[in-house]
CSV table of N, CA, C and O in Angstrom, one decimal:
chain,number,residue,atom,x,y,z
A,30,UNK,N,0.8,-1.0,0.0
A,30,UNK,CA,0.1,-0.1,0.0
A,30,UNK,C,0.8,1.3,-0.1
A,30,UNK,O,1.8,1.3,0.6
A,31,UNK,N,0.6,2.1,-0.8
A,31,UNK,CA,1.6,3.5,-0.8
A,31,UNK,C,1.2,4.2,0.3
A,31,UNK,O,0.2,4.2,1.0
A,32,UNK,N,2.2,5.0,0.7
A,32,UNK,CA,2.2,5.6,1.8
A,32,UNK,C,2.3,7.2,1.4
A,32,UNK,O,2.9,7.5,0.9
A,33,UNK,N,1.3,8.1,2.0
A,33,UNK,CA,1.3,9.7,1.6
A,33,UNK,C,2.4,10.3,2.4
A,33,UNK,O,2.6,10.0,3.7
A,34,UNK,N,2.9,11.1,1.7
A,34,UNK,CA,3.7,11.9,2.1
A,34,UNK,C,3.2,13.6,1.6
A,34,UNK,O,3.1,13.7,0.6
A,35,UNK,N,3.5,14.4,2.6
A,35,UNK,CA,3.1,15.9,2.4
A,35,UNK,C,4.6,16.7,2.2
A,35,UNK,O,5.4,16.6,3.1
A,36,UNK,N,4.6,17.4,1.2
A,36,UNK,CA,5.6,18.5,1.1
A,36,UNK,C,5.1,19.9,1.8
A,36,UNK,O,4.3,20.6,1.3
A,37,UNK,N,5.8,19.9,2.9
A,37,UNK,CA,5.2,21.2,3.9
A,37,UNK,C,5.5,22.4,3.3
A,37,UNK,O,5.0,23.4,3.4
A,38,UNK,N,6.5,22.5,2.3
A,38,UNK,CA,6.9,23.7,1.5
A,38,UNK,C,5.6,24.1,0.7
A,38,UNK,O,5.5,25.2,0.3
A,39,UNK,N,4.9,23.3,0.1
A,39,UNK,CA,4.0,23.6,-0.9
A,39,UNK,C,2.6,23.5,-0.3
A,39,UNK,O,1.8,24.1,-0.7
A,40,UNK,N,2.6,22.9,0.8
A,40,UNK,CA,1.1,22.8,1.4
A,40,UNK,C,0.7,24.2,1.9
A,40,UNK,O,1.5,25.0,2.6
A,41,UNK,N,-0.8,24.3,1.6
A,41,UNK,CA,-1.2,25.9,1.9
A,41,UNK,C,-2.3,25.7,3.0
A,41,UNK,O,-2.7,26.6,3.3
A,42,UNK,N,-2.4,24.4,3.6
A,42,UNK,CA,-3.3,24.2,4.8
A,42,UNK,C,-4.6,24.6,4.4
A,42,UNK,O,-5.4,24.6,5.3
A,43,UNK,N,-5.0,24.1,3.2
A,43,UNK,CA,-6.7,23.9,3.1
A,43,UNK,C,-7.3,23.0,3.7
A,43,UNK,O,-8.5,23.1,3.9
A,44,UNK,N,-7.0,21.9,3.7
A,44,UNK,CA,-7.6,20.8,4.7
A,44,UNK,C,-8.5,20.0,3.7
A,44,UNK,O,-9.3,19.3,4.4
A,45,UNK,N,-8.5,20.0,2.6
A,45,UNK,CA,-9.3,18.9,1.8
A,45,UNK,C,-8.8,17.7,2.1
A,45,UNK,O,-9.9,16.5,2.1
A,46,UNK,N,-7.6,17.3,2.6
A,46,UNK,CA,-7.1,16.3,2.8
A,46,UNK,C,-7.8,15.4,3.9
A,46,UNK,O,-8.1,14.3,4.0
A,47,UNK,N,-7.8,16.3,5.0
A,47,UNK,CA,-8.3,16.1,6.3
A,47,UNK,C,-9.8,15.7,6.2
A,47,UNK,O,-10.4,14.9,6.9
A,48,UNK,N,-10.8,16.4,5.4
A,48,UNK,CA,-12.2,16.2,5.1
A,48,UNK,C,-12.1,14.8,4.3
A,48,UNK,O,-12.9,14.2,4.7
A,49,UNK,N,-11.4,14.4,3.5
A,49,UNK,CA,-11.4,13.1,2.9
A,49,UNK,C,-10.7,12.1,3.4
A,49,UNK,O,-11.5,11.0,3.5
A,50,UNK,N,-9.7,12.4,4.3
A,50,UNK,CA,-8.8,11.1,5.2
A,50,UNK,C,-8.6,11.6,6.6
A,50,UNK,O,-7.7,12.0,6.9
A,51,UNK,N,-9.6,11.9,7.4
A,51,UNK,CA,-9.2,12.3,8.6
A,51,UNK,C,-8.3,11.4,9.4
A,51,UNK,O,-7.8,12.0,10.5
A,52,UNK,N,-8.4,10.1,9.3
A,52,UNK,CA,-7.6,9.1,10.3
A,52,UNK,C,-6.2,9.2,9.6
A,52,UNK,O,-5.3,8.6,10.1
A,53,UNK,N,-5.9,10.0,8.4
A,53,UNK,CA,-4.6,9.9,8.0
A,53,UNK,C,-3.9,11.0,7.8
A,53,UNK,O,-2.7,11.3,8.3
A,54,UNK,N,-4.8,12.3,7.7
A,54,UNK,CA,-4.1,13.5,7.6
A,54,UNK,C,-4.8,14.4,8.8
A,54,UNK,O,-6.0,14.4,9.3
A,55,UNK,N,-4.0,15.5,9.4
A,55,UNK,CA,-4.5,16.5,10.4
A,55,UNK,C,-3.9,17.5,10.1
A,55,UNK,O,-2.6,17.6,9.4
A,56,UNK,N,-4.3,18.9,10.5
A,56,UNK,CA,-3.8,20.0,10.2
A,56,UNK,C,-3.3,20.7,11.4
A,56,UNK,O,-3.9,20.3,12.6
A,57,UNK,N,-1.9,21.0,11.3
A,57,UNK,CA,-1.1,21.5,12.4
A,57,UNK,C,-0.3,22.6,12.2
A,57,UNK,O,0.3,22.5,11.1
A,58,UNK,N,-0.5,23.7,12.7
A,58,UNK,CA,0.1,25.1,12.3
A,58,UNK,C,-0.2,25.1,10.9
A,58,UNK,O,0.8,25.8,10.1
A,59,UNK,N,-1.3,25.1,10.2
A,59,UNK,CA,-1.7,25.3,9.0
A,59,UNK,C,-1.2,24.7,8.0
A,59,UNK,O,-1.0,24.9,6.7
A,60,UNK,N,-0.6,23.4,8.3
A,60,UNK,CA,-0.1,22.5,7.4
A,60,UNK,C,-0.7,21.0,7.5
A,60,UNK,O,-1.1,20.8,8.7
A,61,UNK,N,-0.7,20.3,6.5
A,61,UNK,CA,-1.1,18.8,6.6
A,61,UNK,C,-0.3,18.1,7.3
A,61,UNK,O,0.8,18.0,6.7
A,62,UNK,N,-0.4,17.3,8.3
A,62,UNK,CA,0.5,16.3,8.5
A,62,UNK,C,-0.1,14.7,8.4
A,62,UNK,O,-1.4,14.6,8.6
A,63,UNK,N,0.8,14.0,8.2
A,63,UNK,CA,0.3,12.5,8.1
A,63,UNK,C,0.3,11.8,9.6
A,63,UNK,O,1.4,11.8,9.9
A,64,UNK,N,-0.4,11.4,10.0
A,64,UNK,CA,-1.0,10.9,11.4
A,64,UNK,C,-1.3,9.4,11.5
A,64,UNK,O,-0.9,8.7,12.3
A,65,UNK,N,-1.7,8.9,10.0
A,65,UNK,CA,-1.8,7.4,10.1
A,65,UNK,C,-1.6,6.9,8.8
A,65,UNK,O,-2.4,6.8,7.9
A,66,UNK,N,-0.3,6.8,8.4
A,66,UNK,CA,0.3,6.5,7.2
A,66,UNK,C,-0.3,5.0,6.6
A,66,UNK,O,-0.3,4.8,5.5
A,67,UNK,N,-0.7,4.4,7.7
A,67,UNK,CA,-1.1,2.9,7.5
A,67,UNK,C,-2.6,2.8,7.2
A,67,UNK,O,-3.1,1.9,7.4
A,68,UNK,N,-3.2,4.0,7.4
A,68,UNK,CA,-4.8,3.9,7.2
A,68,UNK,C,-5.5,4.3,5.8
A,68,UNK,O,-6.6,4.7,6.0
A,69,UNK,N,-4.5,4.3,5.1
A,69,UNK,CA,-5.3,4.6,3.5
A,69,UNK,C,-6.3,3.9,3.1
A,69,UNK,O,-7.0,4.2,2.3
A,70,UNK,N,-6.2,2.2,3.9
A,70,UNK,CA,-7.5,1.7,3.5
A,70,UNK,C,-8.7,1.9,3.9
A,70,UNK,O,-9.7,1.7,3.8
A,71,UNK,N,-8.9,3.3,5.0
A,71,UNK,CA,-10.2,3.7,5.3
A,71,UNK,C,-10.6,4.7,4.9
A,71,UNK,O,-11.9,5.0,5.1
A,72,UNK,N,-10.0,5.1,3.4
A,72,UNK,CA,-10.4,6.3,2.8
A,72,UNK,C,-9.7,6.3,1.6
A,72,UNK,O,-9.0,5.4,1.2
A,73,UNK,N,-9.8,7.3,0.6
A,73,UNK,CA,-9.2,7.4,-0.5
A,73,UNK,C,-8.0,8.5,-0.5
A,73,UNK,O,-8.3,9.6,-1.0
A,74,UNK,N,-6.7,7.7,-0.1
A,74,UNK,CA,-5.8,8.9,-0.1
A,74,UNK,C,-5.4,9.4,-1.6
A,74,UNK,O,-4.9,10.4,-1.9
A,75,UNK,N,-5.6,8.5,-2.7
A,75,UNK,CA,-5.6,9.1,-4.1
A,75,UNK,C,-6.1,10.2,-4.2
A,75,UNK,O,-5.8,11.2,-5.0
A,76,UNK,N,-7.4,10.3,-4.0
A,76,UNK,CA,-8.3,11.5,-4.2
A,76,UNK,C,-7.7,12.6,-3.3
A,76,UNK,O,-7.8,13.9,-3.8
A,77,UNK,N,-7.5,12.4,-2.2
A,77,UNK,CA,-6.9,13.4,-1.2
A,77,UNK,C,-5.7,14.1,-2.1
A,77,UNK,O,-5.6,15.0,-2.1
A,78,UNK,N,-4.7,13.3,-2.5
A,78,UNK,CA,-3.6,13.6,-3.3
A,78,UNK,C,-4.2,14.4,-4.6
A,78,UNK,O,-3.6,15.6,-4.8
A,79,UNK,N,-4.9,13.9,-5.4
A,79,UNK,CA,-5.6,14.5,-6.5
A,79,UNK,C,-6.2,15.8,-6.4
A,79,UNK,O,-6.2,16.8,-7.2
A,80,UNK,N,-7.1,15.9,-5.2
A,80,UNK,CA,-7.6,17.4,-4.9
A,80,UNK,C,-7.1,18.1,-4.1
A,80,UNK,O,-7.3,19.4,-4.1
A,81,UNK,N,-5.7,17.9,-3.8
A,81,UNK,CA,-4.8,18.9,-3.3
A,81,UNK,C,-4.6,20.0,-4.3
A,81,UNK,O,-3.8,19.8,-5.3
A,82,UNK,N,-4.9,21.4,-4.0
A,82,UNK,CA,-4.8,22.3,-4.7
A,82,UNK,C,-3.4,22.8,-4.9
A,82,UNK,O,-2.9,23.3,-6.1
A,83,UNK,N,-2.4,22.5,-4.1
A,83,UNK,CA,-1.0,22.8,-4.0
A,83,UNK,C,-0.1,21.6,-4.5
A,83,UNK,O,1.1,21.7,-4.8
A,84,UNK,N,-0.7,20.6,-4.8
A,84,UNK,CA,-0.1,19.1,-5.3
A,84,UNK,C,1.1,18.9,-4.5
A,84,UNK,O,2.2,18.4,-4.7
A,85,UNK,N,0.6,19.3,-2.8
A,85,UNK,CA,1.7,18.9,-2.2
A,85,UNK,C,1.7,17.4,-1.3
A,85,UNK,O,2.5,17.2,-0.7
A,86,UNK,N,0.7,16.6,-2.0
A,86,UNK,CA,0.5,15.0,-1.5
A,86,UNK,C,0.9,14.1,-2.4
A,86,UNK,O,0.7,14.4,-3.7
A,87,UNK,N,2.1,13.4,-2.0
A,87,UNK,CA,2.4,12.3,-3.0
A,87,UNK,C,2.3,11.3,-2.2
A,87,UNK,O,2.1,11.0,-1.1
A,88,UNK,N,2.0,9.9,-3.1
A,88,UNK,CA,1.9,8.5,-2.5
A,88,UNK,C,3.1,7.8,-3.0
A,88,UNK,O,3.5,7.8,-4.4
A,89,UNK,N,3.9,7.1,-1.9
A,89,UNK,CA,5.3,6.6,-2.5
A,89,UNK,C,5.0,5.2,-1.8
A,89,UNK,O,4.3,4.9,-1.1
């Protein structure tokens, strides 16, 4: 299973990833953080990456 990675320099803190995958991402200091990299099976991490307006989320 791919693991999500956030590029903090690109992240604008919009929170769309948190809305899609709250068990995987959370906002801290206006940036998205990966809190559950092994929980992509509970949501659609690819959709979270695709909808990121700053393209700050990659699946590796």
